PDB file of C-alpha atoms in Angstrom:
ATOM      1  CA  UNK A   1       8.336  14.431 -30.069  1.00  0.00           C
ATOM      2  CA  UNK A   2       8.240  17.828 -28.966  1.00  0.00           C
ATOM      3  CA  UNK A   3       7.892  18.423 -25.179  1.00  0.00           C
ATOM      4  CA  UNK A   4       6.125  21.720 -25.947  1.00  0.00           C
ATOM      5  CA  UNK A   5       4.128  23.251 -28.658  1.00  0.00           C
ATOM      6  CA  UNK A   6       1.880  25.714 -30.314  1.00  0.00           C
ATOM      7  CA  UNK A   7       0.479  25.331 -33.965  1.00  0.00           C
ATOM      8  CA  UNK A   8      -2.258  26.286 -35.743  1.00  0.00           C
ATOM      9  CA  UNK A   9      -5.287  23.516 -36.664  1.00  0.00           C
ATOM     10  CA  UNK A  10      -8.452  23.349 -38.374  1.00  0.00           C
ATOM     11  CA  UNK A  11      -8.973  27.648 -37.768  1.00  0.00           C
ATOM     12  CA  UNK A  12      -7.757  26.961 -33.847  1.00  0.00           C
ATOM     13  CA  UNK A  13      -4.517  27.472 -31.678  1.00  0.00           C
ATOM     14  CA  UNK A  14      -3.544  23.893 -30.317  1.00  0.00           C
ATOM     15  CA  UNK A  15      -1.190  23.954 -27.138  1.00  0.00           C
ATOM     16  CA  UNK A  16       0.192  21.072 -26.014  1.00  0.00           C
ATOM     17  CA  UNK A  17       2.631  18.982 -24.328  1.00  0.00           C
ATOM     18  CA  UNK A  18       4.292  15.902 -23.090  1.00  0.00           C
ATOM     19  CA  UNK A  19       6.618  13.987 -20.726  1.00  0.00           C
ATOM     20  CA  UNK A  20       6.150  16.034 -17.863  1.00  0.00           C
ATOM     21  CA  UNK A  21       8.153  15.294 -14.743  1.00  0.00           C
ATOM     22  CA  UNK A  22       6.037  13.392 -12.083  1.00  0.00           C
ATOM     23  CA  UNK A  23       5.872  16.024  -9.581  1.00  0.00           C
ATOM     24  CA  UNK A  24       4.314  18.694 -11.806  1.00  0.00           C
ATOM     25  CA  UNK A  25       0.818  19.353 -10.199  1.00  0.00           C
ATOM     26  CA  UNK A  26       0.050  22.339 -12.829  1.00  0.00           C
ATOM     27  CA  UNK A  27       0.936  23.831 -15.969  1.00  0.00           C
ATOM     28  CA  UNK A  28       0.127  27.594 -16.829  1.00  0.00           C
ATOM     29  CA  UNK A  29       0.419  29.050 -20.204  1.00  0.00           C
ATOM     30  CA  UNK A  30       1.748  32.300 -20.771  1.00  0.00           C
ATOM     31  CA  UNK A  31       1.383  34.619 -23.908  1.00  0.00           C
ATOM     32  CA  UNK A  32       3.066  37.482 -25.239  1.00  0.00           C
ATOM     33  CA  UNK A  33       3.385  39.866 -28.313  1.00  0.00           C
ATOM     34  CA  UNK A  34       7.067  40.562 -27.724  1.00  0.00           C
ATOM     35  CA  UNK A  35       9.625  37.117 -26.893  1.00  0.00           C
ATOM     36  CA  UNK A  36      10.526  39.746 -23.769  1.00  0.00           C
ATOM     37  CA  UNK A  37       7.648  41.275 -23.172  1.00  0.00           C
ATOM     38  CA  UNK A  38       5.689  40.693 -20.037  1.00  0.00           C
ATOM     39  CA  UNK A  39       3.739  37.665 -20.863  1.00  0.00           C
ATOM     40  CA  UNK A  40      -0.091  37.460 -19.593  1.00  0.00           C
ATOM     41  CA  UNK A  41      -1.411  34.249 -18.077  1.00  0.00           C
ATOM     42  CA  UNK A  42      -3.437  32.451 -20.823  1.00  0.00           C
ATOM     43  CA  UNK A  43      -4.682  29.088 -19.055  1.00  0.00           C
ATOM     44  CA  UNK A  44      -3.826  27.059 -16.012  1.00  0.00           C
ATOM     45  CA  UNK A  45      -4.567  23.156 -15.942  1.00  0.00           C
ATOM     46  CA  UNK A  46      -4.321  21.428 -12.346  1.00  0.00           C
ATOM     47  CA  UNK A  47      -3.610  18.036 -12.152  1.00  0.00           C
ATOM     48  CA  UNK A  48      -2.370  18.290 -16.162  1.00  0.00           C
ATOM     49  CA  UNK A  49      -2.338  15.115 -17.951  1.00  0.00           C
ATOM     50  CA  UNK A  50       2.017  14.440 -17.707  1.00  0.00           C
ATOM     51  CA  UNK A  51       1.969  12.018 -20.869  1.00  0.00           C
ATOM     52  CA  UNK A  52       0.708  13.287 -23.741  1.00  0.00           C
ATOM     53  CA  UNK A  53      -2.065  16.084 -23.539  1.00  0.00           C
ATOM     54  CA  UNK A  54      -3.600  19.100 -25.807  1.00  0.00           C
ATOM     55  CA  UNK A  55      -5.929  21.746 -25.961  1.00  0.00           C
ATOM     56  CA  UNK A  56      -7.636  24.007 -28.704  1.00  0.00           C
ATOM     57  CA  UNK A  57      -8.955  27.653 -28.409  1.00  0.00           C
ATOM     58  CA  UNK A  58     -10.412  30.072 -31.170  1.00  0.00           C
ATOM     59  CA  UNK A  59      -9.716  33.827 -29.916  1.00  0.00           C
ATOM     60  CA  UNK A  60      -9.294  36.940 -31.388  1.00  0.00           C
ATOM     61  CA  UNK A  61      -5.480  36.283 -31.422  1.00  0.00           C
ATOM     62  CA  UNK A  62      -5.293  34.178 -34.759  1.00  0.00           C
ATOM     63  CA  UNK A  63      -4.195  36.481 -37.637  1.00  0.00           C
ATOM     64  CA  UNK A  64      -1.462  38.160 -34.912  1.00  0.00           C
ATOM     65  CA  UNK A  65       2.333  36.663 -33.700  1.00  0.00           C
ATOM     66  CA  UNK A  66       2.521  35.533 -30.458  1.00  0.00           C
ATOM     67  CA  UNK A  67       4.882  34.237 -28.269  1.00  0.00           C
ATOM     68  CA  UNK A  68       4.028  31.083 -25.771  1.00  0.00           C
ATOM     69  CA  UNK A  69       5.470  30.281 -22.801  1.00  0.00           C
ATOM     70  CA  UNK A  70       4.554  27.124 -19.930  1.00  0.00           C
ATOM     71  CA  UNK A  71       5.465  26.695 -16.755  1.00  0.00           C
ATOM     72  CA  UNK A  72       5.408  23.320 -14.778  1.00  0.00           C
ATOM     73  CA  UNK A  73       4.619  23.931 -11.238  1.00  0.00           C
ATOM     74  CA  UNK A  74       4.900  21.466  -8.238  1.00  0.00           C
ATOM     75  CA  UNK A  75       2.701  21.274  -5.019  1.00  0.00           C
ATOM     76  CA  UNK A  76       4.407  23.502  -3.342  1.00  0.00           C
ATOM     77  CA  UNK A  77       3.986  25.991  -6.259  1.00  0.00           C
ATOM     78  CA  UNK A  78       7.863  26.064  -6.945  1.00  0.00           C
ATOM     79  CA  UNK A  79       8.577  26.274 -10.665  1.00  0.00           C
ATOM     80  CA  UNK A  80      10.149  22.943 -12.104  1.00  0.00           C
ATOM     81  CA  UNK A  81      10.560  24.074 -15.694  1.00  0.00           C
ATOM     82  CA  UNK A  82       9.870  26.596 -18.265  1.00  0.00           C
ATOM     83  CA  UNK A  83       9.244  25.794 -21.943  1.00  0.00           C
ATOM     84  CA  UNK A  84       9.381  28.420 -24.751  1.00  0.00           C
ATOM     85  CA  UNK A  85       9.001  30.645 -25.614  1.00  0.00           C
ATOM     86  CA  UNK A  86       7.312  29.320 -28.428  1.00  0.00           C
ATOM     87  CA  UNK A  87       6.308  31.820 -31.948  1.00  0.00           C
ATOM     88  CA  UNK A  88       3.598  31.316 -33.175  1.00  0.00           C
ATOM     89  CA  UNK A  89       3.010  33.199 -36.599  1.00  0.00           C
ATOM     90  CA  UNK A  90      -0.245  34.652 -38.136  1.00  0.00           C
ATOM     91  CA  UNK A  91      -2.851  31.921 -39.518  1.00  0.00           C
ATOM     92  CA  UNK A  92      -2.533  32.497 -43.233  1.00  0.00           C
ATOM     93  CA  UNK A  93      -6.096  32.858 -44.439  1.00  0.00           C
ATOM     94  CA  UNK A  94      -7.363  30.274 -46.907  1.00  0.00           C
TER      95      UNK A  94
END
């Protein structure tokens, strides 16, 4: 019910999202080690999926805390909304 998150799954970071507003023609995720630190562009989906949409990635990033960000862009490339930041804490290892 979320309309943003980050979690851990099956050894992978799963990003996703839902109920974006209609006009939203891209999403970009941001991350960051620090909730105000500057925040590095992590992935950029045109024409994103506004229902109900996710993605998993393995990186090198998975026993660190992060912080996640997303912006919802329109066509003219005008920011519509920002979600997050999100934590996400260290995958405990099994």
């Amino acid at each position: 019910t979320e309309p943003f998150w980050v979690l851990h799954v099956n050894q992978q970071i799963e990003i996703g999202w839902q109920n974006l507003p209609p006009e939203t023609v891209k999403v970009i995720i941001f991350r960051s080690a620090s909730e105000n630190g500057s925040f590095i562009r992590l992935l950029e989906q045109n024409q994103p999926v506004r229902t109900y949409y996710f993605i998993r990635i393995v990186d090198n990033t998975l026993g660190g805390s992060y912080y996640y960000k997303m912006e919802l862009r329109s066509s003219a490339n005008q920011v519509l909304e920002t979600r997050g930041p999100l934590l996400l804490g260290p995958l405990s290892p099994q």
